[in-house]
């Protein structure tokens, strides 16, 4: 039986093509009473306003020099909102207002390291959220990354942190004593085989590791026709959502922050995201 969750949807301000159909594409989801919607539009006395990450927050993970370099790009504000959504989602979950969250982003996390950025990732929102949760006394975390590419930035930040299990589905196998794991996803993998890898490689480890929070970097660029094509179908992310949500329900009272990562197609985004959110909310 599906377990209903209080799910927060964080939708800061965006420009660009891939999210053009949102939030309208969430019709039939936003009206459910276990779903709350936060956006970056009306700031005054609005608890559902998505706040951008402040420089003080960014400095918990990134170097001053790197932040200054991002300021010299055109994307500082948008990147601050993207990270801000993830931070706010994590804090809302900690405070008990919601159980899990889906965070729309203009820019992803996983290629942003302590002192560098690239690949359309400027700030590492998950890493900043984890730094802030640690200040609140939360100790153990898992990050699972299903973007097609290696999460070099996230790995840079947590490579020697034994309290963070970092499981990255990418192009090579790797494992070390600090809880960093890469799982190679072969070309032409079926959805079923990918889901089994999730169960065997992530769920099993998460059960043993017992994180208090799970972060999911959801890239959809491994879908057929995308720029990280591994051959999976557009239905695979929702199947993964069910497995990851069940794991969070078993190990950490459902505390799960899902963060939109790579993927470029507008039609795919419009198809995938509402289905993933329905799984998170138990509406699937
Ligand atoms: Zn990618
Ligand atoms: Zn990797």
PDB file of C-alpha atoms and ligand atoms in Angstrom:
ATOM      1  CA  UNK A   1       0.000   0.000   0.000  1.00  0.00           C
ATOM      2  CA  UNK A   2       1.200   3.490  -0.780  1.00  0.00           C
ATOM      3  CA  UNK A   3       2.134   5.493   2.234  1.00  0.00           C
ATOM      4  CA  UNK A   4       1.076   9.125   1.919  1.00  0.00           C
ATOM      5  CA  UNK A   5       3.717  11.697   2.815  1.00  0.00           C
ATOM      6  CA  UNK A   6       3.640  15.436   3.317  1.00  0.00           C
ATOM      7  CA  UNK A   7       5.637  16.529   0.316  1.00  0.00           C
ATOM      8  CA  UNK A   8       7.054  20.006  -0.255  1.00  0.00           C
ATOM      9  CA  UNK A   9       7.651  21.251  -3.798  1.00  0.00           C
ATOM     10  CA  UNK A  10      10.274  23.985  -4.062  1.00  0.00           C
ATOM     11  CA  UNK A  11      10.124  26.024  -7.231  1.00  0.00           C
ATOM     12  CA  UNK A  12      12.369  29.102  -7.161  1.00  0.00           C
ATOM     13  CA  UNK A  13      12.472  31.515 -10.101  1.00  0.00           C
ATOM     14  CA  UNK A  14      13.744  30.207 -13.402  1.00  0.00           C
ATOM     15  CA  UNK A  15      14.369  31.167 -16.948  1.00  0.00           C
ATOM     16  CA  UNK A  16      15.097  28.814 -19.805  1.00  0.00           C
ATOM     17  CA  UNK A  17      13.337  26.086 -21.685  1.00  0.00           C
ATOM     18  CA  UNK A  18      13.339  22.852 -19.760  1.00  0.00           C
ATOM     19  CA  UNK A  19      10.922  23.944 -17.023  1.00  0.00           C
ATOM     20  CA  UNK A  20       8.676  26.077 -19.215  1.00  0.00           C
ATOM     21  CA  UNK A  21       5.667  23.836 -18.560  1.00  0.00           C
ATOM     22  CA  UNK A  22       5.930  24.260 -14.782  1.00  0.00           C
ATOM     23  CA  UNK A  23       4.268  24.734 -12.417  1.00  0.00           C
ATOM     24  CA  UNK A  24       1.237  24.208 -14.694  1.00  0.00           C
ATOM     25  CA  UNK A  25       2.308  20.605 -15.350  1.00  0.00           C
ATOM     26  CA  UNK A  26       1.740  19.918 -11.648  1.00  0.00           C
ATOM     27  CA  UNK A  27      -2.032  20.280 -12.006  1.00  0.00           C
ATOM     28  CA  UNK A  28      -3.578  17.368 -10.137  1.00  0.00           C
ATOM     29  CA  UNK A  29      -0.671  17.332  -7.691  1.00  0.00           C
ATOM     30  CA  UNK A  30      -0.602  20.831  -6.203  1.00  0.00           C
ATOM     31  CA  UNK A  31      -4.241  20.611  -5.118  1.00  0.00           C
ATOM     32  CA  UNK A  32      -3.642  17.577  -2.892  1.00  0.00           C
ATOM     33  CA  UNK A  33      -3.798  18.372   0.806  1.00  0.00           C
ATOM     34  CA  UNK A  34      -0.535  16.546   1.590  1.00  0.00           C
ATOM     35  CA  UNK A  35       1.397  18.657  -0.934  1.00  0.00           C
ATOM     36  CA  UNK A  36       2.746  22.148  -0.219  1.00  0.00           C
ATOM     37  CA  UNK A  37       4.181  24.472  -2.808  1.00  0.00           C
ATOM     38  CA  UNK A  38       6.959  27.001  -2.203  1.00  0.00           C
ATOM     39  CA  UNK A  39       8.062  29.461  -4.868  1.00  0.00           C
ATOM     40  CA  UNK A  40      10.397  32.397  -5.249  1.00  0.00           C
ATOM     41  CA  UNK A  41       7.897  35.084  -6.116  1.00  0.00           C
ATOM     42  CA  UNK A  42       6.183  36.751  -3.138  1.00  0.00           C
ATOM     43  CA  UNK A  43       8.646  37.483  -0.370  1.00  0.00           C
ATOM     44  CA  UNK A  44       6.768  39.487   2.236  1.00  0.00           C
ATOM     45  CA  UNK A  45       5.704  37.484   5.297  1.00  0.00           C
ATOM     46  CA  UNK A  46       5.204  34.426   3.159  1.00  0.00           C
ATOM     47  CA  UNK A  47       6.274  31.105   4.726  1.00  0.00           C
ATOM     48  CA  UNK A  48       6.093  29.514   1.267  1.00  0.00           C
ATOM     49  CA  UNK A  49       8.663  31.856  -0.271  1.00  0.00           C
ATOM     50  CA  UNK A  50      11.857  30.129  -1.442  1.00  0.00           C
ATOM     51  CA  UNK A  51      14.761  32.170  -0.140  1.00  0.00           C
ATOM     52  CA  UNK A  52      18.051  32.291  -2.035  1.00  0.00           C
ATOM     53  CA  UNK A  53      21.124  30.931  -0.241  1.00  0.00           C
ATOM     54  CA  UNK A  54      22.984  33.738   1.507  1.00  0.00           C
ATOM     55  CA  UNK A  55      26.722  34.229   1.163  1.00  0.00           C
ATOM     56  CA  UNK A  56      27.106  33.092   4.767  1.00  0.00           C
ATOM     57  CA  UNK A  57      25.457  29.788   3.806  1.00  0.00           C
ATOM     58  CA  UNK A  58      27.573  29.397   0.665  1.00  0.00           C
ATOM     59  CA  UNK A  59      30.733  29.872   2.728  1.00  0.00           C
ATOM     60  CA  UNK A  60      29.922  26.783   4.799  1.00  0.00           C
ATOM     61  CA  UNK A  61      31.047  24.733   1.788  1.00  0.00           C
ATOM     62  CA  UNK A  62      32.596  26.943  -0.875  1.00  0.00           C
ATOM     63  CA  UNK A  63      35.671  29.141  -0.796  1.00  0.00           C
ATOM     64  CA  UNK A  64      35.338  32.911  -0.795  1.00  0.00           C
ATOM     65  CA  UNK A  65      37.362  33.012  -3.980  1.00  0.00           C
ATOM     66  CA  UNK A  66      35.006  30.655  -5.781  1.00  0.00           C
ATOM     67  CA  UNK A  67      31.925  32.602  -4.682  1.00  0.00           C
ATOM     68  CA  UNK A  68      33.509  35.759  -6.095  1.00  0.00           C
ATOM     69  CA  UNK A  69      34.157  33.959  -9.381  1.00  0.00           C
ATOM     70  CA  UNK A  70      30.497  32.852  -9.589  1.00  0.00           C
ATOM     71  CA  UNK A  71      29.458  36.478  -8.974  1.00  0.00           C
ATOM     72  CA  UNK A  72      31.309  37.405 -12.139  1.00  0.00           C
ATOM     73  CA  UNK A  73      29.128  35.013 -14.181  1.00  0.00           C
ATOM     74  CA  UNK A  74      25.540  35.856 -15.128  1.00  0.00           C
ATOM     75  CA  UNK A  75      24.206  33.089 -12.905  1.00  0.00           C
ATOM     76  CA  UNK A  76      24.925  34.025  -9.308  1.00  0.00           C
ATOM     77  CA  UNK A  77      21.343  34.896  -8.398  1.00  0.00           C
ATOM     78  CA  UNK A  78      19.770  31.895 -10.124  1.00  0.00           C
ATOM     79  CA  UNK A  79      22.345  29.552  -8.599  1.00  0.00           C
ATOM     80  CA  UNK A  80      21.680  31.020  -5.152  1.00  0.00           C
ATOM     81  CA  UNK A  81      17.958  30.325  -5.562  1.00  0.00           C
ATOM     82  CA  UNK A  82      18.632  26.767  -6.714  1.00  0.00           C
ATOM     83  CA  UNK A  83      20.763  26.038  -3.647  1.00  0.00           C
ATOM     84  CA  UNK A  84      18.316  27.962  -1.464  1.00  0.00           C
ATOM     85  CA  UNK A  85      15.459  25.634  -2.408  1.00  0.00           C
ATOM     86  CA  UNK A  86      17.433  22.602  -1.297  1.00  0.00           C
ATOM     87  CA  UNK A  87      18.514  24.226   1.971  1.00  0.00           C
ATOM     88  CA  UNK A  88      14.976  25.300   2.797  1.00  0.00           C
ATOM     89  CA  UNK A  89      13.573  21.872   1.913  1.00  0.00           C
ATOM     90  CA  UNK A  90      16.040  20.185   4.267  1.00  0.00           C
ATOM     91  CA  UNK A  91      15.272  22.579   7.123  1.00  0.00           C
ATOM     92  CA  UNK A  92      11.497  22.237   6.655  1.00  0.00           C
ATOM     93  CA  UNK A  93      11.885  18.468   6.884  1.00  0.00           C
ATOM     94  CA  UNK A  94      14.049  18.769   9.990  1.00  0.00           C
ATOM     95  CA  UNK A  95      11.455  21.001  11.634  1.00  0.00           C
ATOM     96  CA  UNK A  96       8.739  18.491  10.812  1.00  0.00           C
ATOM     97  CA  UNK A  97       6.636  20.668   8.525  1.00  0.00           C
ATOM     98  CA  UNK A  98       6.992  18.190   5.656  1.00  0.00           C
ATOM     99  CA  UNK A  99       8.314  14.635   5.281  1.00  0.00           C
ATOM    100  CA  UNK A 100      10.067  14.844   1.932  1.00  0.00           C
ATOM    101  CA  UNK A 101      10.655  17.309  -0.882  1.00  0.00           C
ATOM    102  CA  UNK A 102      11.201  17.818  -4.573  1.00  0.00           C
ATOM    103  CA  UNK A 103      13.445  20.767  -5.447  1.00  0.00           C
ATOM    104  CA  UNK A 104      13.386  22.273  -8.926  1.00  0.00           C
ATOM    105  CA  UNK A 105      16.706  23.822  -9.840  1.00  0.00           C
ATOM    106  CA  UNK A 106      18.006  26.025 -12.595  1.00  0.00           C
ATOM    107  CA  UNK A 107      21.508  24.789 -11.853  1.00  0.00           C
ATOM    108  CA  UNK A 108      22.487  21.480 -10.326  1.00  0.00           C
ATOM    109  CA  UNK A 109      24.826  20.602  -7.493  1.00  0.00           C
ATOM    110  CA  UNK A 110      27.060  17.755  -8.298  1.00  0.00           C
ATOM    111  CA  UNK A 111      29.835  19.289 -10.400  1.00  0.00           C
ATOM    112  CA  UNK A 112      30.341  22.114  -7.872  1.00  0.00           C
ATOM    113  CA  UNK A 113      33.213  21.370  -5.470  1.00  0.00           C
ATOM    114  CA  UNK A 114      34.723  23.384  -2.643  1.00  0.00           C
ATOM    115  CA  UNK A 115      36.700  25.670  -4.904  1.00  0.00           C
ATOM    116  CA  UNK A 116      35.430  25.060  -8.415  1.00  0.00           C
ATOM    117  CA  UNK A 117      32.280  24.952 -10.477  1.00  0.00           C
ATOM    118  CA  UNK A 118      31.350  23.723 -13.941  1.00  0.00           C
ATOM    119  CA  UNK A 119      28.928  21.641 -15.984  1.00  0.00           C
ATOM    120  CA  UNK A 120      26.036  23.999 -15.164  1.00  0.00           C
ATOM    121  CA  UNK A 121      26.544  23.462 -11.440  1.00  0.00           C
ATOM    122  CA  UNK A 122      27.592  26.569  -9.478  1.00  0.00           C
ATOM    123  CA  UNK A 123      26.799  25.875  -5.828  1.00  0.00           C
ATOM    124  CA  UNK A 124      26.381  22.486  -4.197  1.00  0.00           C
ATOM    125  CA  UNK A 125      22.994  22.885  -2.524  1.00  0.00           C
ATOM    126  CA  UNK A 126      22.960  19.381  -1.027  1.00  0.00           C
ATOM    127  CA  UNK A 127      26.391  19.909   0.529  1.00  0.00           C
ATOM    128  CA  UNK A 128      25.372  23.260   2.014  1.00  0.00           C
ATOM    129  CA  UNK A 129      22.152  21.751   3.373  1.00  0.00           C
ATOM    130  CA  UNK A 130      24.170  18.945   4.952  1.00  0.00           C
ATOM    131  CA  UNK A 131      26.574  21.455   6.535  1.00  0.00           C
ATOM    132  CA  UNK A 132      23.583  23.296   8.027  1.00  0.00           C
ATOM    133  CA  UNK A 133      21.898  20.110   9.247  1.00  0.00           C
ATOM    134  CA  UNK A 134      25.154  19.136  10.947  1.00  0.00           C
ATOM    135  CA  UNK A 135      24.994  22.413  12.868  1.00  0.00           C
ATOM    136  CA  UNK A 136      21.530  21.300  14.041  1.00  0.00           C
ATOM    137  CA  UNK A 137      22.927  18.022  15.346  1.00  0.00           C
ATOM    138  CA  UNK A 138      22.130  15.701  12.441  1.00  0.00           C
ATOM    139  CA  UNK A 139      25.110  13.401  11.947  1.00  0.00           C
ATOM    140  CA  UNK A 140      24.634  10.858   9.188  1.00  0.00           C
ATOM    141  CA  UNK A 141      23.664  11.395   5.578  1.00  0.00           C
ATOM    142  CA  UNK A 142      23.358   9.513   2.328  1.00  0.00           C
ATOM    143  CA  UNK A 143      23.533  11.057  -1.124  1.00  0.00           C
ATOM    144  CA  UNK A 144      22.436   8.952  -4.077  1.00  0.00           C
ATOM    145  CA  UNK A 145      23.151  10.358  -7.529  1.00  0.00           C
ATOM    146  CA  UNK A 146      21.434   8.987 -10.642  1.00  0.00           C
ATOM    147  CA  UNK A 147      22.622  11.647 -13.050  1.00  0.00           C
ATOM    148  CA  UNK A 148      24.537   9.924 -15.839  1.00  0.00           C
ATOM    149  CA  UNK A 149      27.839  11.659 -15.053  1.00  0.00           C
ATOM    150  CA  UNK A 150      30.268  11.368 -12.173  1.00  0.00           C
ATOM    151  CA  UNK A 151      29.539  13.686  -9.242  1.00  0.00           C
ATOM    152  CA  UNK A 152      33.044  15.113  -9.023  1.00  0.00           C
ATOM    153  CA  UNK A 153      32.042  18.192  -7.025  1.00  0.00           C
ATOM    154  CA  UNK A 154      30.074  16.314  -4.374  1.00  0.00           C
ATOM    155  CA  UNK A 155      32.912  13.792  -4.106  1.00  0.00           C
ATOM    156  CA  UNK A 156      35.439  16.611  -3.682  1.00  0.00           C
ATOM    157  CA  UNK A 157      33.461  17.952  -0.720  1.00  0.00           C
ATOM    158  CA  UNK A 158      32.753  14.648   1.057  1.00  0.00           C
ATOM    159  CA  UNK A 159      35.705  12.484  -0.025  1.00  0.00           C
ATOM    160  CA  UNK A 160      37.029  12.172   3.545  1.00  0.00           C
ATOM    161  CA  UNK A 161      33.735  12.425   5.427  1.00  0.00           C
ATOM    162  CA  UNK A 162      32.820   9.069   6.947  1.00  0.00           C
ATOM    163  CA  UNK A 163      29.419  10.391   8.006  1.00  0.00           C
ATOM    164  CA  UNK A 164      28.275  10.858   4.423  1.00  0.00           C
ATOM    165  CA  UNK A 165      27.568   7.829   2.244  1.00  0.00           C
ATOM    166  CA  UNK A 166      27.994   9.048  -1.337  1.00  0.00           C
ATOM    167  CA  UNK A 167      26.707   6.627  -3.930  1.00  0.00           C
ATOM    168  CA  UNK A 168      27.145   7.757  -7.511  1.00  0.00           C
ATOM    169  CA  UNK A 169      25.788   5.870 -10.531  1.00  0.00           C
ATOM    170  CA  UNK A 170      28.094   6.818 -13.360  1.00  0.00           C
ATOM    171  CA  UNK A 171      30.731   5.330 -15.663  1.00  0.00           C
ATOM    172  CA  UNK A 172      33.193   3.459 -13.417  1.00  0.00           C
ATOM    173  CA  UNK A 173      33.390   1.277 -10.326  1.00  0.00           C
ATOM    174  CA  UNK A 174      35.001   2.692  -7.215  1.00  0.00           C
ATOM    175  CA  UNK A 175      34.795   2.167  -3.473  1.00  0.00           C
ATOM    176  CA  UNK A 176      36.800   3.435  -0.505  1.00  0.00           C
ATOM    177  CA  UNK A 177      36.754   3.332   3.273  1.00  0.00           C
ATOM    178  CA  UNK A 178      35.110   6.774   3.556  1.00  0.00           C
ATOM    179  CA  UNK A 179      31.749   5.658   2.202  1.00  0.00           C
ATOM    180  CA  UNK A 180      32.319   6.772  -1.383  1.00  0.00           C
ATOM    181  CA  UNK A 181      30.989   4.396  -3.995  1.00  0.00           C
ATOM    182  CA  UNK A 182      30.731   4.612  -7.787  1.00  0.00           C
ATOM    183  CA  UNK A 183      28.635   2.100  -9.664  1.00  0.00           C
ATOM    184  CA  UNK A 184      29.164   1.779 -13.412  1.00  0.00           C
ATOM    185  CA  UNK A 185      25.953   1.822 -15.415  1.00  0.00           C
ATOM    186  CA  UNK A 186      26.487   0.031 -18.742  1.00  0.00           C
ATOM    187  CA  UNK A 187      25.092   1.373 -21.999  1.00  0.00           C
ATOM    188  CA  UNK A 188      21.770  -0.154 -22.936  1.00  0.00           C
ATOM    189  CA  UNK A 189      20.803  -1.085 -19.385  1.00  0.00           C
ATOM    190  CA  UNK A 190      17.115  -1.916 -18.907  1.00  0.00           C
ATOM    191  CA  UNK A 191      14.941  -0.067 -16.403  1.00  0.00           C
ATOM    192  CA  UNK A 192      14.552  -3.277 -14.401  1.00  0.00           C
ATOM    193  CA  UNK A 193      18.300  -3.825 -14.232  1.00  0.00           C
ATOM    194  CA  UNK A 194      18.854  -0.213 -13.132  1.00  0.00           C
ATOM    195  CA  UNK A 195      16.219  -0.560 -10.405  1.00  0.00           C
ATOM    196  CA  UNK A 196      17.891  -3.775  -9.221  1.00  0.00           C
ATOM    197  CA  UNK A 197      21.228  -1.952  -9.048  1.00  0.00           C
ATOM    198  CA  UNK A 198      19.559   0.710  -6.931  1.00  0.00           C
ATOM    199  CA  UNK A 199      18.245  -1.948  -4.571  1.00  0.00           C
ATOM    200  CA  UNK A 200      21.501  -3.869  -4.386  1.00  0.00           C
ATOM    201  CA  UNK A 201      24.006  -1.018  -4.348  1.00  0.00           C
ATOM    202  CA  UNK A 202      22.167   1.797  -2.594  1.00  0.00           C
ATOM    203  CA  UNK A 203      19.294   0.431  -0.532  1.00  0.00           C
ATOM    204  CA  UNK A 204      21.356  -2.344   0.977  1.00  0.00           C
ATOM    205  CA  UNK A 205      24.156   0.057   1.950  1.00  0.00           C
ATOM    206  CA  UNK A 206      21.712   2.658   3.284  1.00  0.00           C
ATOM    207  CA  UNK A 207      20.062   0.039   5.508  1.00  0.00           C
ATOM    208  CA  UNK A 208      23.465  -0.745   7.037  1.00  0.00           C
ATOM    209  CA  UNK A 209      24.705   2.878   7.156  1.00  0.00           C
ATOM    210  CA  UNK A 210      21.502   4.255   8.733  1.00  0.00           C
ATOM    211  CA  UNK A 211      21.536   7.840   7.474  1.00  0.00           C
ATOM    212  CA  UNK A 212      19.232  10.351   9.170  1.00  0.00           C
ATOM    213  CA  UNK A 213      18.587  12.103   5.849  1.00  0.00           C
ATOM    214  CA  UNK A 214      18.770  11.005   2.218  1.00  0.00           C
ATOM    215  CA  UNK A 215      19.481  13.382  -0.669  1.00  0.00           C
ATOM    216  CA  UNK A 216      18.760  12.235  -4.206  1.00  0.00           C
ATOM    217  CA  UNK A 217      20.447  14.009  -7.109  1.00  0.00           C
ATOM    218  CA  UNK A 218      17.935  13.200  -9.830  1.00  0.00           C
ATOM    219  CA  UNK A 219      19.459  13.702 -13.252  1.00  0.00           C
ATOM    220  CA  UNK A 220      17.418  12.486 -16.200  1.00  0.00           C
ATOM    221  CA  UNK A 221      20.245  12.712 -18.729  1.00  0.00           C
ATOM    222  CA  UNK A 222      20.706   8.902 -18.740  1.00  0.00           C
ATOM    223  CA  UNK A 223      17.398   8.500 -20.579  1.00  0.00           C
ATOM    224  CA  UNK A 224      17.396   7.478 -24.252  1.00  0.00           C
ATOM    225  CA  UNK A 225      18.141  10.438 -26.498  1.00  0.00           C
ATOM    226  CA  UNK A 226      19.523  12.677 -23.721  1.00  0.00           C
ATOM    227  CA  UNK A 227      23.154  13.841 -23.558  1.00  0.00           C
ATOM    228  CA  UNK A 228      24.161  11.122 -21.074  1.00  0.00           C
ATOM    229  CA  UNK A 229      22.087   8.419 -22.802  1.00  0.00           C
ATOM    230  CA  UNK A 230      22.402   5.044 -21.044  1.00  0.00           C
ATOM    231  CA  UNK A 231      19.267   3.636 -22.651  1.00  0.00           C
ATOM    232  CA  UNK A 232      16.794   3.796 -19.769  1.00  0.00           C
ATOM    233  CA  UNK A 233      13.217   4.875 -20.445  1.00  0.00           C
ATOM    234  CA  UNK A 234      11.303   7.949 -19.348  1.00  0.00           C
ATOM    235  CA  UNK A 235       9.498   5.753 -16.809  1.00  0.00           C
ATOM    236  CA  UNK A 236      12.678   4.815 -14.956  1.00  0.00           C
ATOM    237  CA  UNK A 237      12.920   7.892 -12.661  1.00  0.00           C
ATOM    238  CA  UNK A 238       9.484   7.230 -11.124  1.00  0.00           C
ATOM    239  CA  UNK A 239      10.456   3.588 -10.540  1.00  0.00           C
ATOM    240  CA  UNK A 240      13.635   4.751  -8.812  1.00  0.00           C
ATOM    241  CA  UNK A 241      11.627   7.275  -6.800  1.00  0.00           C
ATOM    242  CA  UNK A 242       9.518   4.480  -5.365  1.00  0.00           C
ATOM    243  CA  UNK A 243      12.563   2.455  -4.305  1.00  0.00           C
ATOM    244  CA  UNK A 244      14.433   5.435  -2.830  1.00  0.00           C
ATOM    245  CA  UNK A 245      11.332   6.670  -0.998  1.00  0.00           C
ATOM    246  CA  UNK A 246      10.735   3.197   0.464  1.00  0.00           C
ATOM    247  CA  UNK A 247      14.336   3.171   1.667  1.00  0.00           C
ATOM    248  CA  UNK A 248      13.935   6.584   3.288  1.00  0.00           C
ATOM    249  CA  UNK A 249      10.704   5.389   4.913  1.00  0.00           C
ATOM    250  CA  UNK A 250      12.545   2.376   6.346  1.00  0.00           C
ATOM    251  CA  UNK A 251      15.750   4.038   7.542  1.00  0.00           C
ATOM    252  CA  UNK A 252      15.067   7.717   8.288  1.00  0.00           C
ATOM    253  CA  UNK A 253      11.332   8.328   8.818  1.00  0.00           C
ATOM    254  CA  UNK A 254      10.958   9.227   5.176  1.00  0.00           C
ATOM    255  CA  UNK A 255      13.353  12.195   5.244  1.00  0.00           C
ATOM    256  CA  UNK A 256      14.272  12.562   1.575  1.00  0.00           C
ATOM    257  CA  UNK A 257      15.245  15.624  -0.461  1.00  0.00           C
ATOM    258  CA  UNK A 258      15.043  15.038  -4.224  1.00  0.00           C
ATOM    259  CA  UNK A 259      17.004  17.587  -6.261  1.00  0.00           C
ATOM    260  CA  UNK A 260      16.640  18.077  -9.989  1.00  0.00           C
ATOM    261  CA  UNK A 261      20.061  17.612 -11.550  1.00  0.00           C
ATOM    262  CA  UNK A 262      21.067  17.047 -15.216  1.00  0.00           C
ATOM    263  CA  UNK A 263      18.791  16.532 -18.208  1.00  0.00           C
ATOM    264  CA  UNK A 264      17.822  18.986 -20.922  1.00  0.00           C
ATOM    265  CA  UNK A 265      14.626  17.943 -22.688  1.00  0.00           C
ATOM    266  CA  UNK A 266      11.508  19.952 -21.934  1.00  0.00           C
ATOM    267  CA  UNK A 267       9.084  17.168 -22.888  1.00  0.00           C
ATOM    268  CA  UNK A 268      10.985  14.710 -20.722  1.00  0.00           C
ATOM    269  CA  UNK A 269      10.992  17.071 -17.733  1.00  0.00           C
ATOM    270  CA  UNK A 270       7.259  17.576 -18.128  1.00  0.00           C
ATOM    271  CA  UNK A 271       6.675  13.815 -18.272  1.00  0.00           C
ATOM    272  CA  UNK A 272       9.058  12.717 -15.528  1.00  0.00           C
ATOM    273  CA  UNK A 273       8.786  15.266 -12.739  1.00  0.00           C
ATOM    274  CA  UNK A 274       5.050  15.001 -11.932  1.00  0.00           C
ATOM    275  CA  UNK A 275       5.385  11.204 -11.847  1.00  0.00           C
ATOM    276  CA  UNK A 276       8.334  11.368  -9.470  1.00  0.00           C
ATOM    277  CA  UNK A 277       6.512  13.803  -7.190  1.00  0.00           C
ATOM    278  CA  UNK A 278       3.446  11.524  -7.114  1.00  0.00           C
ATOM    279  CA  UNK A 279       5.664   8.695  -5.898  1.00  0.00           C
ATOM    280  CA  UNK A 280       7.245  10.897  -3.227  1.00  0.00           C
ATOM    281  CA  UNK A 281       3.832  12.038  -2.006  1.00  0.00           C
ATOM    282  CA  UNK A 282       2.355   8.529  -2.137  1.00  0.00           C
ATOM    283  CA  UNK A 283      -0.129   9.568  -4.816  1.00  0.00           C
ATOM    284  CA  UNK A 284       1.370   7.252  -7.444  1.00  0.00           C
TER     285      UNK A 284
HETATM  286 ZN1  LIG B   1      24.918  14.648 -16.095  1.00  0.00          ZN
HETATM  287 ZN1  LIG B   2      30.645   8.613  -9.900  1.00  0.00          ZN
END
